[in-house]
Amino acid sequence: MESLLLYLSLFLIFLTGWLLIQSISSRFSWSESLGFAFPVGLGLITLLMFVADWTGLGISGPVNAVLTLLLFLAALWLWAFRLKRHLALRAQAAALLHRRNWKPLLSGYNLAWLLLLLVIAYVEYSNFLKTVYFPTYDRDSMAGFDTMGFIAAREGTYRHMSIFDGNYALHIHNPGSYITYMPMLQLAYAYVYSLGAATSKLIPALVYLGFLFGFYGSTKRATCRTAAMLATLGMMMSPEMLSFSSLSNTNVVHACMASAALIYYCLWFRQHRRRYLLLGSVLLALSCWIRIESLVFVGAAFLLVLLRALKTRHFRPLVLPLTALLPILLFTVYAHTGGLTAPSVIIAHPFWDGLKAESVLNGALFLLAKPYYYGWTFPLMFIAFLLNVRHLFLHGDNAHVLLAFFTALVLYFWGLYHINYVWDSLDHVLNYSAKRFLFCFVPVTWFYMATLRPVRQAGRWIEEKLTLLR
Amino acid sequence: MHLSVKDKWWRIVLLNVMAVAVLLVIFRFALEFNTAYNWAWNSYIKHNLNEIRPLRHAPLDQRLGMKLGEDYHYLAYIRDHTPEDAVIYYPSLSDFKDPMEGENESPFTGKLTDKLSALRVLYPRRLVMSNEWGASPWTEKVTHVAIVNGKNLDKLRYAPPQGLFIGILPIDSVAPSAPTTTSVTAP
């Protein structure tokens, strides 16, 4: 019975996300909607849990189940309302239901695409199985996210958990303490535990599985389907990211949301479609709800919107990347009113420390140049950049992607330089935290390579020759 | 040259087969010349499947034991031999890692020595860590002492039993069910 309620609730979360994405625009493809429906629904339900906890309602199983149902009904109402307003959309839905000729849907595929799909399916089958088979065992999750979610579910509260009590956990208010972590994933784990799950691993497993669809769908917006599929395989085979995707810590889930947000901002920058900006902003807010370091992606997204706004003299879209900061503001107020605080580790004044700057720079170069943690991802990007210099200067080919990529990267390492390492060493942070943070750049890198002008042109030419069904 | 529909079809099939062959060569090249891809494919993807398949119905304790080894078996042992309202003095990292007298190495890796990791298995029991001993108001409420590698016997308020190196004991008196085992691994 508990399992039934759990799976039903997760399905409703997925449907809620699906309906909301379709409410933004019915033009999002199946792969995009499939890909981002679960994380969008999960982000919203955890936000509701957060409010319920804040208002004293608690985060017990029955409360979470009722909140899920209410959220689903609200999403259904919004979708139906949009459907009613847009008759064209209704006609589209009717056409899909009464479609007689499916040939156009099946045309344009080739054996190379199919082989790539099979390899991705095999890799993800193994990865998904491993993820859900083993309960949480990695150190960061056991010493943080998963245990916090588990105890929150058992005690029916996040804010007043026993492990947040300074008398019981003496070091809870030390710098760098887990008490200050953004709470989305902990609440997501509390959600599944409160509904009877034995482990929390379904959450990272479903988010990563969805992301594969979402990444393919979003990349295909700017290139041919074979190049998009190749990029999806290249991205997923990034060894360190693949292995971390089976763990319960926040890194890969955050990387999925942050990179997808940046990709949609890049798509919007080139194609000027409002729906990309809206979905990008939702995903950006989600990434901020997972990890505070996502501020660097807000910075990169804001820069893209600002450049566009200066060109078009249309400044209203500037509000959207800033709305992604709302979860951080909300949690800051919640934390300060609830005593979930620790001394800041940020050095807020300007300073120069040559040795520290050199260490940060060397750490960054080491991570980007070594073809180990991320496979050939970053070296290939460097080669692609060199080969594409001509198109970059002649047509500005993917210059906006490079700009977003390097803005976020520089902001991140600049942030590392401004941290006072009182709870940990700089070397340790570079070797572990920074290594995992760079997961966010892996999908963006593959998106960059797959959508370069020569790749697009060559891909379309090859697909034209290979298409099995026209 | 004018090709018939059939010839065109065969040409497309041939081109597809060539494209697949090129992709397979690239895969092979990547696995051959990059150790990380090789690890991902051969160890992570294939090995995981082979490891999981024969044990697909294993209970959660066994699955965690596969990943966390003796450290987890020890925690599960404490969990199974203490009441839920127990307040446990929990050993430090050095207690776990320093081998007991006469041994070359400790059976523990020290993976589960922080409070939250241990609580993930022992909750709702309360823990007092070695660096909280004396400073935490919970010190007075400790009901059990976790013993590893013969360490922390001095925390007991009675003469410790002979030959106990690994286990869990009440702090005040030896309960009838108290274990005196030297191994926590399930037989």
PDB file of C-alpha atoms in Angstrom, chain A residues 17 20-21 23-24 28 36-37 39-44 184 257-258 260-262 264-265 274-290 294 320-325 327:
ATOM      1  CA  GLY A  17       5.583  18.956 -14.294  1.00  0.00           C
ATOM      2  CA  LEU A  20       3.202  22.970 -16.397  1.00  0.00           C
ATOM      3  CA  ILE A  21       5.728  22.630 -19.216  1.00  0.00           C
ATOM      4  CA  SER A  23       1.227  25.246 -20.137  1.00  0.00           C
ATOM      5  CA  ILE A  24       4.339  27.297 -20.875  1.00  0.00           C
ATOM      6  CA  PHE A  28       7.860  21.683 -26.387  1.00  0.00           C
ATOM      7  CA  PHE A  36      12.039  18.086 -17.450  1.00  0.00           C
ATOM      8  CA  ALA A  37       8.554  17.136 -16.178  1.00  0.00           C
ATOM      9  CA  PRO A  39      12.309  17.801 -11.845  1.00  0.00           C
ATOM     10  CA  VAL A  40       9.882  20.682 -12.417  1.00  0.00           C
ATOM     11  CA  GLY A  41       7.155  18.834 -10.487  1.00  0.00           C
ATOM     12  CA  LEU A  42       9.646  17.864  -7.799  1.00  0.00           C
ATOM     13  CA  GLY A  43      10.852  21.433  -7.421  1.00  0.00           C
ATOM     14  CA  LEU A  44       7.299  22.631  -6.890  1.00  0.00           C
ATOM     15  CA  MET A 184      15.421  20.929  -2.322  1.00  0.00           C
ATOM     16  CA  MET A 257      19.152  21.652 -14.067  1.00  0.00           C
ATOM     17  CA  ALA A 258      21.817  24.359 -14.300  1.00  0.00           C
ATOM     18  CA  ALA A 260      19.648  22.769 -19.110  1.00  0.00           C
ATOM     19  CA  ALA A 261      18.780  26.287 -17.934  1.00  0.00           C
ATOM     20  CA  LEU A 262      21.856  27.715 -19.652  1.00  0.00           C
ATOM     21  CA  TYR A 264      17.576  27.179 -22.982  1.00  0.00           C
ATOM     22  CA  TYR A 265      18.920  30.686 -22.423  1.00  0.00           C
ATOM     23  CA  ARG A 274       9.752  33.294 -25.323  1.00  0.00           C
ATOM     24  CA  ARG A 275       9.068  29.701 -24.284  1.00  0.00           C
ATOM     25  CA  TYR A 276      12.808  28.972 -24.112  1.00  0.00           C
ATOM     26  CA  LEU A 277      13.326  31.943 -21.838  1.00  0.00           C
ATOM     27  CA  LEU A 278      10.468  30.824 -19.574  1.00  0.00           C
ATOM     28  CA  LEU A 279      11.561  27.187 -19.304  1.00  0.00           C
ATOM     29  CA  GLY A 280      15.186  28.296 -18.892  1.00  0.00           C
ATOM     30  CA  SER A 281      14.143  30.537 -16.003  1.00  0.00           C
ATOM     31  CA  VAL A 282      12.144  27.752 -14.331  1.00  0.00           C
ATOM     32  CA  LEU A 283      15.145  25.420 -14.590  1.00  0.00           C
ATOM     33  CA  LEU A 284      17.491  28.149 -13.366  1.00  0.00           C
ATOM     34  CA  ALA A 285      15.288  28.720 -10.299  1.00  0.00           C
ATOM     35  CA  LEU A 286      15.292  24.960  -9.735  1.00  0.00           C
ATOM     36  CA  SER A 287      19.071  24.839  -9.864  1.00  0.00           C
ATOM     37  CA  CYS A 288      19.233  27.657  -7.290  1.00  0.00           C
ATOM     38  CA  TRP A 289      16.786  25.686  -5.134  1.00  0.00           C
ATOM     39  CA  ILE A 290      19.285  22.786  -5.195  1.00  0.00           C
ATOM     40  CA  SER A 294      23.955  28.339  -9.151  1.00  0.00           C
ATOM     41  CA  LEU A 320      13.341  36.541 -15.594  1.00  0.00           C
ATOM     42  CA  PRO A 321      16.873  35.411 -14.689  1.00  0.00           C
ATOM     43  CA  LEU A 322      16.547  37.443 -11.512  1.00  0.00           C
ATOM     44  CA  THR A 323      13.398  35.547 -10.499  1.00  0.00           C
ATOM     45  CA  ALA A 324      15.640  32.490 -10.224  1.00  0.00           C
ATOM     46  CA  LEU A 325      17.058  34.135  -7.115  1.00  0.00           C
ATOM     47  CA  PRO A 327      14.358  30.386  -3.867  1.00  0.00           C
TER      48      PRO A 327
END
